[in-house]
Structures are given as C-alpha cells and as structure tokens.
Amino acid sequence: MVPEAWRGGLVSTGRVVGVLLLLGALHKASAAVIRYEILEEREKGFVVGNVVRDLDLDLGSLSARRLQVVSGASRRYFEVNWETGEMFVNDRLDREELCGTLPSCTITLELVVERPLELFSAEVVIQDINDNNPFFPTREMKLEISEAVAPGTRFPLESAHDPDVGSNSLQTYELSRNEYFALRVQTREDSTKYAELVLERALDREQEPDLQLLLTALDGGTPARSASLPIRIVVLDANDNAPTFNQSLYRARVLEDAPPGTLVVQVRATDLDEGPNGEIIYSFGSHNRAGVRELFSLDLVTGVLTVKGRLDFEDAKLHEIYIQAKDKGANPEGAHCKVLVEVVDVNDNAPEITVTSVYSPVPEDAPLGTVIALLSVTDLDAGENGLVTCEIPPGLPFSLTSSLKNYFTLKTSAALDRETVPEYNLSITARDAGTPSLSALTTVRVQVSDINDNPPQSSQSSYNVYVEENNLPGVPILNLSVWDPDAPQNARLSFFLLEQGAEIGLVGRYFTINRDSGVVSSLVPLDHEDRREFELTAHISDGGTPVLATNISVNVFVTDCNDNAPQVLYPRPGQSSVEMLPRSTAAGYLVTRVVGWDPDAGHNAWLSYSLLGAPNQSLFAVGLHTGQITTARPVQDTDSPRQTLTVLIRDNGEPSLSTTATLTVSVTEESPEALAEFPAGSAPREQNKNLTFYLLLSLILVSVGFAVTVLGVIIFKVYKWKQSRDLYRAPVSSLYRTPGPSLHADAVRGGLMAPHLYHQVYLTTDSRRSDPLLRKPGAASPLASRQNTLRSLDPVFYRQVLGAESSPPGQVRVSKSPWNDNVF
C-alpha cells in the first residue's frame, strides 16, 4: 500500500501532468498500453492487476522510482502498492456516474516513474453490473380512449429508464392480462426500448367505461430487476375522426450554436372533423427523453418546433422527439409522429496551449534534437474541429514534434549561433481543423548562451607599417584592430608579439606590444641604413575555454631620412692623388672622375657635383651628375703647372648635405702612357716580380671563389627545395611583399650602371604551382653598395681605385687616366 505520508504529499494533477509531459518528451513514451477490466462497485483495495509485471519493471526499485498513477479525473480511483506492484481500487467506482449511458466505460491512466523518467499508458474498462432498478418517471399513467377507436390502434406508453447498460439495461415490457389490449415493444435509434399499447378488441364504454392495467419494465440482469406502472384507461365517447400526420417521421439538422428561436421543423396533422373536433393542438409525447422540453419548444397551434435552450454537440449528437396531435373534440383522439433532430457540430471551442517546461538558456552548441519546451494542447470540439496542430514561424532553428496525442515537443532542428541571434521569442500557434479554424497563440522565450566558438578577428590579415628612421622610442607605430564576436568573457583579448623567420630577439630589442590594447611601439630609434624591414607576428588569444587565437603578420618598413652626408670613394680621402695633364691637351679632355656615395636611399642619395675651388676656374669643368672633370679649354703656357681642385658633392635630401673632394692636377710635358708604364721609377724586373705575385694571388682567389660559389649554389638549391615543399603543404596565402627602398649611388643617371641592371621584380606568392617565387633581396651593407658602385665603373678605373686604396697612407700614386680610350 502507498504510505499515508506519501499519499498526503501528492502533487496536484496539473503538475503531475507536467511531469508526465516532461517524461514523455525527454525519455520515451511507451507505445504499449496495458488494459484491465473490472466490475463497477468493487470494494476499496480490490486488486486490478500487477502493473510492475505487465510493464516489466523492477519491483525492488519501485519505491525509489516513485511510481504514480495519473488520470484526468478529479478523484484518484486507483493507486499502486509499491511493495507488490499491484494496482488497487482507491475510490468508489460507479459506472453510471463515470460514463452515464455510454455503452463502453474506460478510464485512461498514465503511469509515471522517475529516475529515469518514464511514461506508460493504462486503460481500465469498468464493466457494468445490474445495480439499478428500472423506473418510470410517473407513478400512474392515465389514457383516455374513445370507444370509436378501431382495433389495431397504438397508444404510446410511458417509457421506463434504467441507468445500467448492455444486457443490464431495460430489455422488455410486460402487460397484465386483459382482453382488449396487447403490448408491442419497440426499439429506438439508440437501441433503447419503449412500449406501445395496441387495441385488439373494440372498446364499449357502456359495458366497461374504465380499465386498470399494469405495465412492468424488466432489465436483462440476473436476477432481473423490474418496475411497474399502473395504467388507467378511461373509455370516452366517440369522436370518430382522429388527427393524422402527413408523415410519421421527420428529420432535421440544426447547428449546435443555433440561437433560441431557430426553426427546426414544422409538423403538420389534419382532422376531417369540423368545429372543435377538427381543431388540432400539438404537444410533446409522453415518452420523450428527459431534457427535450428544456432544449426545444413546440408551438401548440402551428406545430413549429424551435430551439429553446443551448445545444451542445459534445453532449448529444441526436435528439429523438415525439409529438402528438389532438383535436378539440369532446373525446379527442391523438396522432403521433417522431422527429429526429441531428445536431451539427460547429467549431466553437478554440484550442488551449499549456507550456509545462522550458529549457533556457540553451548553449549555442546544443546538438540537434535538444528538447527546449513541452506543450499540451486541448480542444473541446469533436471530429475535425477537435484535431489540433501546432506550428512555429518558418525559418527558425526549431521544430515541433508530437509523440503523444495533443502533446508537442519543441526541439532544435538546426545549429544555434548566439553571435547571430542571442534570443528567440517563439510564437507557437495551435490551430484546429474546423471551419472557420480557431487558433490560440503563446510565446516561448528561448535564450542562447555563449560558447567560445569564434577566434579573434581582424579586418586584415597583415599590416604594413612605415616608420621614419630616427623615430622617438615608446611612440606607438600601430594599433591593431581586432575583435571577438563572442560574449564578454570569451571576447577578452590578449596581444603578444612573436618572432618570425630565423632571426630572434627582434621583439624584445626593437618592439613591444600592449597586452590589453594591441598598441605596437618601438623600443629604440630605428635606422634605415642598419635595417630596412622587420617581419613580426602578432598573436592574439581570447579568454575562452579552450583558448582560440589568431596570428597577424606585421611588416615594419623603415623609411629613409637624409641623415648621412655623401662620402668620397675616389679620390680616396686621406691619400694624395695627382692626376697628370699633358700641356698639349685640347678642350674636352677627361682628366679624372670624382666618385661619391651616399648611404641614404632614394632622392636622398641622388648626388650632384660642382667645382668649388680652383686656381683657374676657366680651365676645368665638372659634370653635374657624372663627377667627370674635363678641360674647358686648351691648356696654355700661362697656366700653373700644378692645379689643386676642390669638388663639392651635394645630395638631394631636405635639408641637403654635402662634402668636398680635393685632388691635384699636374700639367706635364711627358706622355701619359710612358708615365703609366713606370709609375714610381721601378725597374722592369720589379714589375715582373709584382706581376707574378698578383697572378698567383688572383689564381688562389679565383679558386677559393669558385669553391665557395659551388657550395653556395648547392646550399641555395637545397634551401629552395625545402621552401617549395613547405609552400605546398602550407595553406594558400595572399601575402604580398613590399619592396624596400634601394641603397645605391646615383649610378644610373651618372652613367656608371646600365639601367636594365637597376630593375627589380617582385611577384605574388599566391600562385603556388605555376608562378615563380622570388624572395626580395636583403638590404646591402654600405661597404657592399660602395663596391657595387665601383664595379659598375670602367675596369681600368676600377683597378686604379683599388690600387689607390691599397697604397700606404701619404704615398702619391700617379695613375694613367682611363678616359683617354673613349670609354664613355
């Protein structure tokens, strides 16, 4: 038996139904329905059946799982014994009280168990017993029958009523023995019985004016129960024409929402008599069912049957009405007809929606099919008017499914994204199938909770930052624009700088980043001549779990400013250089050339040459962009034999920086070729000795250079092979290299370097398989740039410069001018 403490703590039926819906949606609803049959009026505690055995449940865990019996009725007719698993009668079962006159009486139960929650359906069929006697609505019936009535005339008798059904209901009638009347038992449309008195022998009022009969109603029970109705028959004087109906059966259809006064049907009867004996009065018959007079009204004169009360299809679908017609004669005779009124159902009840539970907030990574809410829908109408469907607006990641009748489950049907829609207000519409359709609307609010499913995002995958050299340390050079669409905790960003490439130490030595704001600053002043480009990687991570991160490439380009004055390559500063000028030289003779170099780049490295000082300004001219010193006129005898020239070398920067080069020109009578052959008065043997030494040194240098070149080519090929293999494996990128400014002397415009040698080519790395990939060469050092500038000169002049550099300080080398061979 269920303990009294537990029975007293039972929750209300509505809450239990909510638990029932939750069980049916989250776990399973048993498709099998157990069915029991029991006689009504069983004593309290009578065992109906063992639900634990029939449902294949574990009896030992029954108490822990708290098995409950739930029904839609207000009274708890059944309970379950947790110790035995038997369902027993808990309250009086009166089939007539539960189901009235319905032929079948079934109580639907829901069995709910917890841990885990499960739902099972059970039906208990209440069988009728013969516990009710038939009864007549009146204690005595009086019939007035004219003696002129012909044999065979039928007289309806008062109907008996029996609340029992089936074989226990009213089955037949019996009439006491007499010589005038016989009894005929008829069956209505609903299979109930009624009796008619049939005149078999003509009455004679003079012989027998009054008759006493006894009508007995019997049911089909064992033993049979009965009821008796005394019938008093008064024989009237003849009114030889009775009214007659034009038809014995009338049929009509009326809507259940028909207002009072609505016409149902008009019955018509006629009487051949004249005067009062021919005037007809209509009235309800004596054996109409209870409640007919409250629902319908009959006009006594016209025979018009109208609606009087409120019809309800859910209570009664068909009304059987008996109408009689009598004349106003002294001894009126009656005629009878039957009217079958069919009540047509209308959709007069809107559905009702009950939301029993809502699962909110829902994680945005909830799997498909996650149960969000449970709903129950009811509609009091019948047939199609009671068929209810639920729907939600289209285009939402939710769906409604029905596992049990009138129960719906709201589930997820697509992936949720809090960043797109953080909250849903779902409008759930319940609509029946009636015409016109009625509907009900309710709103379910579903919030979506955040998970860390979005890495930090940026408007661009790489940044190119241009910083002018000699910048102030600590001044921001870049503010990274990065955001995270997740919720605040998951969107909390942290910024770091990582090394990129083979070089390390760039972050801590040159740059730093604010961990919270993403502002990149330089730690030291940058020098364009020292390094022109820095390749960094900004690593941004969020605060979610697991942590998501994004890398952004940051290319810092150091732009040049004019912070270096030009330098003199030839004549070499600190060494005396004497250029020989034959006195017979004509105008336009190329004496020598001043070569300058500027470590800056671009316009800052464009050089111009001008003659700053000379004993005779009219004798020499300097090329503005070439630095070539030529004779402006023929050498005259009056010209000084020794000329000291000062050449000003100025760059194109803002502000412009300059330097000077000083050289000596000696006007001689000797041939320049002879002087060049024996420059310092050395003997031919010494020349041969020096030549042999230089040849051996050149051979050694060439051999070493060749070996280094071969080794470098091999290393380069292996490096390119590895790089191409890594490129194929890496994801496709669209990074573009920005060419840095070139570090060079103004050799193109000065005629020292062919223009086609100054061209650089950069291609995109987006074409992984078909396009060539050329890595941008690194910035040349000032020494290498100076050597490249010298190599672009005339070979003889290049050797002359090398010879000047290798001379001891303070020694004067007299060189042959290479420009006499029409090199330019």
GROMACS .gro file of C-alpha atoms in nm, residues 141 143 155-156 243 245 267 269 280-288 293 298-300 303 321-327 333-339:
model
   36
  141MET     CA    1  -5.050   0.672  -1.631
  143LEU     CA    2  -5.521   0.708  -2.103
  155PHE     CA    3  -5.105   0.405  -2.781
  156PRO     CA    4  -4.755   0.503  -2.663
  243PRO     CA    5  -5.599   1.372  -3.647
  245PHE     CA    6  -4.978   1.347  -3.955
  267VAL     CA    7  -4.503   1.909  -3.820
  269ALA     CA    8  -5.151   1.698  -3.887
  280ILE     CA    9  -5.567   2.036  -3.368
  281ILE     CA   10  -5.346   2.101  -3.070
  282TYR     CA   11  -4.979   1.988  -3.080
  283SER     CA   12  -4.786   1.876  -2.774
  284PHE     CA   13  -4.483   1.671  -2.680
  285GLY     CA   14  -4.536   1.299  -2.648
  286SER     CA   15  -4.530   1.129  -2.313
  287HIS     CA   16  -4.225   0.912  -2.374
  288ASN     CA   17  -3.972   1.179  -2.471
  293ARG     CA   18  -3.859   2.015  -2.324
  298LEU     CA   19  -4.329   2.341  -2.974
  299ASP     CA   20  -4.597   2.580  -3.089
  300LEU     CA   21  -4.930   2.429  -2.980
  303GLY     CA   22  -4.667   2.264  -3.481
  321ILE     CA   23  -3.860   1.392  -3.017
  322TYR     CA   24  -4.213   1.251  -3.006
  323ILE     CA   25  -4.501   1.485  -3.089
  324GLN     CA   26  -4.871   1.417  -3.060
  325ALA     CA   27  -5.166   1.595  -3.218
  326LYS     CA   28  -5.518   1.604  -3.067
  327ASP     CA   29  -5.836   1.772  -3.173
  333GLU     CA   30  -5.810   1.131  -3.022
  334GLY     CA   31  -5.440   1.174  -3.074
  335ALA     CA   32  -5.197   1.111  -3.356
  336HIS     CA   33  -4.824   1.067  -3.302
  337CYS     CA   34  -4.509   1.130  -3.504
  338LYS     CA   35  -4.137   1.121  -3.442
  339VAL     CA   36  -3.884   1.396  -3.515
   0.00000   0.00000   0.00000
